[in-house]
Coordinates of C-alpha atoms and ligand atoms in Angstrom, one line a residue:
M19 CA -26.7 27.9 -9.6
T20 CA -24.4 30.9 -11.8
V21 CA -21.5 30.2 -13.4
R22 CA -19.7 33.0 -10.9
Q23 CA -21.6 30.7 -7.7
S24 CA -20.1 27.7 -9.6
R25 CA -16.6 29.1 -9.3
I26 CA -16.9 30.9 -5.7
D27 CA -17.9 27.5 -5.0
G28 CA -15.3 25.6 -6.1
I29 CA -12.9 27.7 -4.4
R30 CA -14.0 27.1 -1.0
A31 CA -14.7 22.9 -1.1
M32 CA -12.0 21.4 0.0
I33 CA -14.8 17.9 -1.0
T34 CA -16.9 17.6 -2.9
V35 CA -18.1 13.9 -3.8
S36 CA -21.0 13.4 -6.3
D37 CA -23.3 10.6 -6.5
L38 CA -20.8 8.6 -5.3
H39 CA -21.5 4.9 -5.5
F40 CA -19.1 2.3 -3.9
A41 CA -19.6 -2.1 -3.0
Y42 CA -16.1 -4.8 -2.3
P43 CA -15.5 -6.9 -4.4
S44 CA -17.7 -9.4 -2.5
G45 CA -20.8 -7.4 -4.5
K46 CA -21.3 -6.3 -0.5
S47 CA -22.5 -1.8 -1.3
A48 CA -21.1 -0.1 1.2
L49 CA -21.9 3.9 -0.8
S50 CA -25.3 4.1 -2.2
G51 CA -25.3 7.8 -3.1
I52 CA -23.3 10.4 -1.5
D53 CA -23.4 13.6 -2.5
L54 CA -20.8 15.8 0.2
H55 CA -19.5 19.1 0.1
I56 CA -16.9 20.1 2.4
E57 CA -15.4 23.6 2.8
K58 CA -11.5 24.5 3.5
G59 CA -11.4 25.1 7.5
E60 CA -14.7 23.3 8.4
F61 CA -14.8 20.5 10.8
A62 CA -17.2 17.6 9.7
A63 CA -18.0 14.9 11.4
I64 CA -19.2 11.8 9.6
V65 CA -21.5 10.2 12.4
G66 CA -23.0 6.0 11.7
H67 CA -23.0 2.8 13.3
N68 CA -20.6 -0.1 12.4
G69 CA -20.7 -0.8 9.2
S70 CA -22.9 2.5 8.0
G71 CA -19.9 3.1 5.1
K72 CA -17.5 5.1 7.3
S73 CA -14.3 3.8 6.9
T74 CA -15.1 3.2 2.9
L75 CA -15.6 7.0 2.9
A76 CA -13.0 7.5 4.6
R77 CA -10.4 5.3 2.5
I78 CA -12.1 7.3 -0.6
I79 CA -11.7 10.5 0.7
A80 CA -7.9 9.8 1.4
G81 CA -7.6 8.2 -2.0
I82 CA -7.7 4.7 -0.8
E83 CA -10.5 3.0 -2.4
K84 CA -11.5 4.5 -5.7
P85 CA -15.1 5.2 -6.6
A86 CA -17.3 2.1 -8.9
R87 CA -19.5 5.0 -9.8
G88 CA -19.8 9.0 -9.0
S89 CA -16.8 11.3 -8.3
C90 CA -14.6 12.3 -5.0
A91 CA -12.5 15.2 -5.4
V92 CA -10.4 16.7 -2.9
N93 CA -9.0 20.7 -3.3
G94 CA -10.2 19.9 -7.1
I95 CA -8.3 16.5 -7.5
D96 CA -10.0 13.7 -8.8
T97 CA -9.3 10.9 -6.1
R98 CA -9.3 8.6 -9.9
D99 CA -6.9 10.9 -11.2
K100 CA -3.3 8.8 -11.2
S101 CA -1.7 11.8 -12.5
R102 CA -2.4 13.7 -9.9
F103 CA -2.0 10.8 -6.7
I104 CA 1.4 12.4 -5.1
E105 CA -0.7 15.5 -4.9
L106 CA -3.2 13.9 -3.3
R107 CA -1.1 12.5 -0.6
K108 CA 0.4 15.9 0.1
T109 CA -3.3 17.5 0.6
A110 CA -5.7 14.4 1.9
G111 CA -4.1 12.7 5.3
I112 CA -5.7 10.0 6.6
V113 CA -5.4 8.8 11.1
F114 CA -6.9 5.5 11.5
Q115 CA -8.4 3.5 14.3
N116 CA -5.7 1.7 15.3
P117 CA -3.0 3.2 15.0
E118 CA -0.1 0.0 15.1
N119 CA -1.6 0.0 11.4
Q120 CA 0.3 2.5 10.0
I121 CA 3.8 1.3 11.6
V122 CA 5.9 0.2 9.5
F123 CA 9.3 0.7 10.9
E124 CA 11.0 0.6 14.8
K125 CA 12.0 3.9 14.4
V126 CA 9.1 7.1 14.6
H127 CA 11.8 9.3 12.2
D128 CA 12.3 6.2 10.5
D129 CA 8.4 6.0 9.6
M130 CA 7.9 9.4 8.8
A131 CA 10.5 10.0 6.1
F132 CA 9.7 6.8 4.6
A133 CA 6.2 8.4 3.7
L134 CA 7.8 12.0 3.0
R135 CA 10.5 9.6 1.0
N136 CA 7.2 8.3 -1.7
L137 CA 6.6 11.7 -2.4
G138 CA 9.9 12.5 -4.1
L139 CA 10.8 14.7 -0.9
E140 CA 14.9 15.5 -0.6
Q141 CA 17.1 14.0 2.8
D142 CA 17.3 17.6 4.0
E143 CA 14.3 18.4 3.5
I144 CA 12.5 14.7 4.9
D145 CA 15.2 15.8 7.7
R146 CA 13.9 19.3 8.7
R147 CA 9.9 18.8 8.3
I148 CA 10.7 15.8 11.0
G149 CA 12.1 17.7 13.4
E150 CA 10.1 20.9 13.2
V151 CA 6.8 19.1 13.3
M152 CA 8.4 16.7 16.4
K153 CA 9.0 19.6 17.7
T154 CA 5.5 21.2 17.0
M155 CA 4.2 18.2 18.2
N156 CA 6.1 17.9 21.6
I157 CA 7.1 14.1 20.6
E158 CA 11.1 15.1 20.2
H159 CA 11.9 12.3 22.7
F160 CA 10.0 9.5 20.8
T161 CA 12.2 7.4 19.5
N162 CA 11.1 3.6 19.1
S163 CA 7.6 3.5 18.0
F164 CA 6.5 -0.2 19.7
E165 CA 7.9 1.4 23.5
L166 CA 5.0 4.5 22.9
S167 CA 1.6 3.9 24.6
M168 CA -1.4 3.8 21.6
G169 CA -2.0 7.6 22.4
Q170 CA 1.6 8.3 21.9
K171 CA 1.2 6.0 18.7
Q172 CA -1.4 8.3 17.8
R173 CA 0.0 11.1 18.3
A174 CA 2.6 10.2 15.9
A175 CA 0.8 9.1 13.3
I176 CA -1.0 12.6 13.6
A177 CA 2.6 14.6 12.9
G178 CA 3.2 12.1 10.2
V179 CA 0.2 13.8 8.3
L180 CA 2.2 16.9 9.6
A181 CA 4.9 16.5 8.0
M182 CA 3.0 15.7 4.5
Q183 CA 1.7 19.3 5.0
C184 CA -1.4 17.4 4.2
R185 CA -4.1 20.7 4.8
C186 CA -6.9 18.0 5.5
I187 CA -7.2 15.2 7.2
V188 CA -9.5 12.5 8.0
F189 CA -9.9 10.5 11.6
D190 CA -11.2 7.1 11.1
E191 CA -12.1 6.6 14.9
P192 CA -9.1 7.8 15.9
T193 CA -9.6 7.3 19.7
A194 CA -11.0 4.2 19.8
M195 CA -8.7 2.3 20.7
L196 CA -7.3 5.0 23.3
D197 CA -7.3 5.1 27.2
P198 CA -8.8 8.2 28.2
K199 CA -5.4 9.9 28.8
G200 CA -4.8 9.5 25.2
K201 CA -8.5 10.6 23.9
K202 CA -8.5 13.7 25.4
D203 CA -5.2 14.0 24.5
I204 CA -5.9 13.2 21.0
H205 CA -9.5 15.3 20.9
G206 CA -7.2 18.5 22.0
I207 CA -5.1 18.4 18.8
I208 CA -7.8 17.6 16.9
V209 CA -9.8 20.4 18.1
D210 CA -6.4 22.5 17.9
L211 CA -5.6 21.8 14.2
H212 CA -8.9 23.1 13.3
K213 CA -8.6 26.1 14.9
K214 CA -5.0 26.6 12.7
G215 CA -7.6 26.1 9.9
F216 CA -7.2 22.9 8.6
T217 CA -10.2 20.7 7.2
I218 CA -11.3 18.2 9.5
V219 CA -12.8 15.2 8.8
Y220 CA -14.0 13.0 11.8
V221 CA -15.6 9.6 11.5
T222 CA -16.9 7.5 14.6
N223 CA -20.3 6.4 15.9
V224 CA -19.2 8.1 19.2
I225 CA -21.1 11.4 18.5
D226 CA -20.2 12.9 22.7
E227 CA -16.5 13.0 20.7
V228 CA -17.7 15.6 17.4
L229 CA -19.6 18.5 19.7
S230 CA -17.5 20.8 18.5
A231 CA -17.6 19.9 14.7
D232 CA -19.1 22.3 12.4
R233 CA -21.8 20.1 11.2
I234 CA -22.4 16.8 11.6
L235 CA -23.3 14.1 9.0
I236 CA -25.2 10.7 9.9
L237 CA -25.0 8.4 7.6
D238 CA -26.3 5.2 7.6
S239 CA -26.9 2.1 5.3
G240 CA -24.5 4.0 3.0
R241 CA -26.3 7.4 2.6
I242 CA -26.3 10.3 4.4
R243 CA -29.7 10.2 5.9
H244 CA -29.6 14.0 8.1
E245 CA -27.3 16.7 8.6
F246 CA -27.1 19.5 10.8
K247 CA -24.7 22.7 11.3
R248 CA -23.2 22.9 15.5
G249 CA -25.7 25.3 16.7
E250 CA -28.6 23.0 15.8
L251 CA -27.7 19.9 18.1
L252 CA -31.4 20.1 20.1
E253 CA -33.4 20.7 17.5
N254 CA -32.0 17.0 16.1
V255 CA -31.8 15.3 19.1
E256 CA -34.9 13.8 17.6
A257 CA -33.2 12.7 14.5
L258 CA -30.6 11.6 16.4
K259 CA -32.7 9.1 18.4
S260 CA -34.4 8.0 15.3
F261 CA -31.2 6.7 13.9
S262 CA -30.6 4.5 17.1
L263 CA -27.1 7.0 17.9
E264 CA -26.4 7.9 21.8
M265 CA -27.7 11.0 22.9
P266 CA -25.1 12.9 24.0
L267 CA -24.8 12.9 28.0
I268 CA -23.7 16.6 27.8
M269 CA -27.8 17.2 25.5
D270 CA -29.2 14.4 28.3
I271 CA -28.8 16.5 30.8
I272 CA -29.8 19.7 29.0
V273 CA -32.7 18.1 27.7
R274 CA -33.8 17.0 31.5
L275 CA -33.2 20.4 32.8
K276 CA -35.4 21.8 30.1
D277 CA -37.8 19.5 31.0
R278 CA -37.7 20.9 35.2
N279 CA -38.1 24.3 33.5
V280 CA -34.4 25.5 33.9
N281 CA -33.9 27.8 31.9
I282 CA -30.3 26.3 30.9
D283 CA -28.2 27.9 28.0
T284 CA -28.4 25.1 25.7
S285 CA -25.6 25.9 23.8
A286 CA -23.5 24.1 26.5
R287 CA -20.8 21.8 24.8
T288 CA -18.9 20.7 27.4
V289 CA -19.2 19.7 31.2
D290 CA -17.3 23.8 32.0
D291 CA -19.7 25.0 30.0
L292 CA -22.6 23.9 31.4
V293 CA -21.4 24.4 34.9
N294 CA -20.9 27.5 34.5
S295 CA -24.2 28.1 33.0
L296 CA -26.0 26.7 36.1
I297 CA -23.8 28.6 39.0
N298 CA -25.0 31.4 36.5
L299 CA -28.2 31.5 37.1
P300 CA -30.0 33.8 38.4
A301 CA -30.9 32.9 42.5
A302 CA -34.7 33.3 41.5
N303 CA -34.6 29.9 39.3
G304 CA -33.8 28.1 41.5
H305 CA -31.6 26.6 44.3
Y306 CA -28.6 26.8 41.4
K307 CA -27.0 30.0 42.6
A308 CA -23.5 29.3 44.2
A309 CA -22.8 30.9 46.6
R310 CA -19.4 32.9 46.4
Ligands
LIG415 N1 -12.8 -5.4 3.0 C1 -13.9 -5.3 2.8 N2 -14.9 -6.4 2.3 C2 -15.7 -6.7 2.2 N3 -17.1 -6.1 2.7 C3 -16.7 -5.3 3.2 C4 -14.5 -4.6 3.5 N4 -14.8 -3.5 4.8 C5 -16.4 -3.1 4.7 N5 -16.9 -4.3 4.2 C6 -18.2 -3.9 4.7 O1 -18.9 -2.5 4.1 C7 -20.1 -2.0 4.7 C8 -19.5 -0.4 5.1 O2 -18.0 -0.9 5.8 P1 -17.2 0.1 6.7 O3 -17.1 1.3 5.5 O4 -16.1 -0.4 7.6 O5 -18.4 0.6 7.9 P2 -17.9 1.2 9.2 O6 -17.1 2.4 9.2 O7 -19.4 2.7 9.5 O8 -18.0 0.6 10.2 C9 -20.2 -3.2 5.7 O9 -21.8 -3.2 5.4 C10 -19.0 -4.3 5.7 O10 -19.4 -5.0 6.3
LIG416 MG1 -15.1 1.7 10.2

């Protein structure tokens, strides 16, 4: 790589992880040799079984855990650099699986204010930011955290990260504890944040949740074993199976229709896409043309 190219990559990169190793004090190795490059504005999904190291990697990116060997940088900030800790906090936020773990104070406002005060902001700025973010996230009516549904608590947690003005947000199985409505709501928010230019790292063991990601990386036993881009899902069905990952339902249907010689649009990623693709098939292809 030329010096110029490496400089361009440096400008584009939001997350750069090199030869990252991490073990817990018990001696248990959680990550062993991760190399990862996530661009600004990218939506990267990290998929893997329980125990594959997803949460450990998420916490390292957010600066909660430090690499034992190798490095992790977010927007050029080395996560081990104590002198840039506040800067890192303002850059990379994390949303956990259980939103209740993030709640310290009873009032939603106080929780957000606490995090902002830790960034060293003045009260006026804290109030301004909270007011703004509560409005844009449509949570002005949220007062007592403990009276909210799990989905609403997660919405408030995301609002807290937005108030910190983080441009990179790591989601660690953010919908795992939510009901279907909550899952849909949070998923919609994340897709929207990606459209607005945020860098999204979405950790999950349910591949169905990340079909709109730009890139899917498979983590297994502390290593990234495989990766592919959004449009390459069909070609990677066998790879998913080889890691015993559940095939996305939509892909399962597409593969089965293809096996039955239906000339289906394989880029469909939602039920709506699939239905539209089916009703638009020429009548000669079968009985799929919708009566109008
Ligand atoms: N606090 C901890 N102490 C010791 N071992 C841990 C701790 N947290 C996770 N581990 C171990 O590290 C490995 C990776 O865990 P984790 O990053 O939580 O995986 P995932 O999020 O993919 O389920 C697992 O083997 C797990 O048992
Ligand atoms: Mg986890």
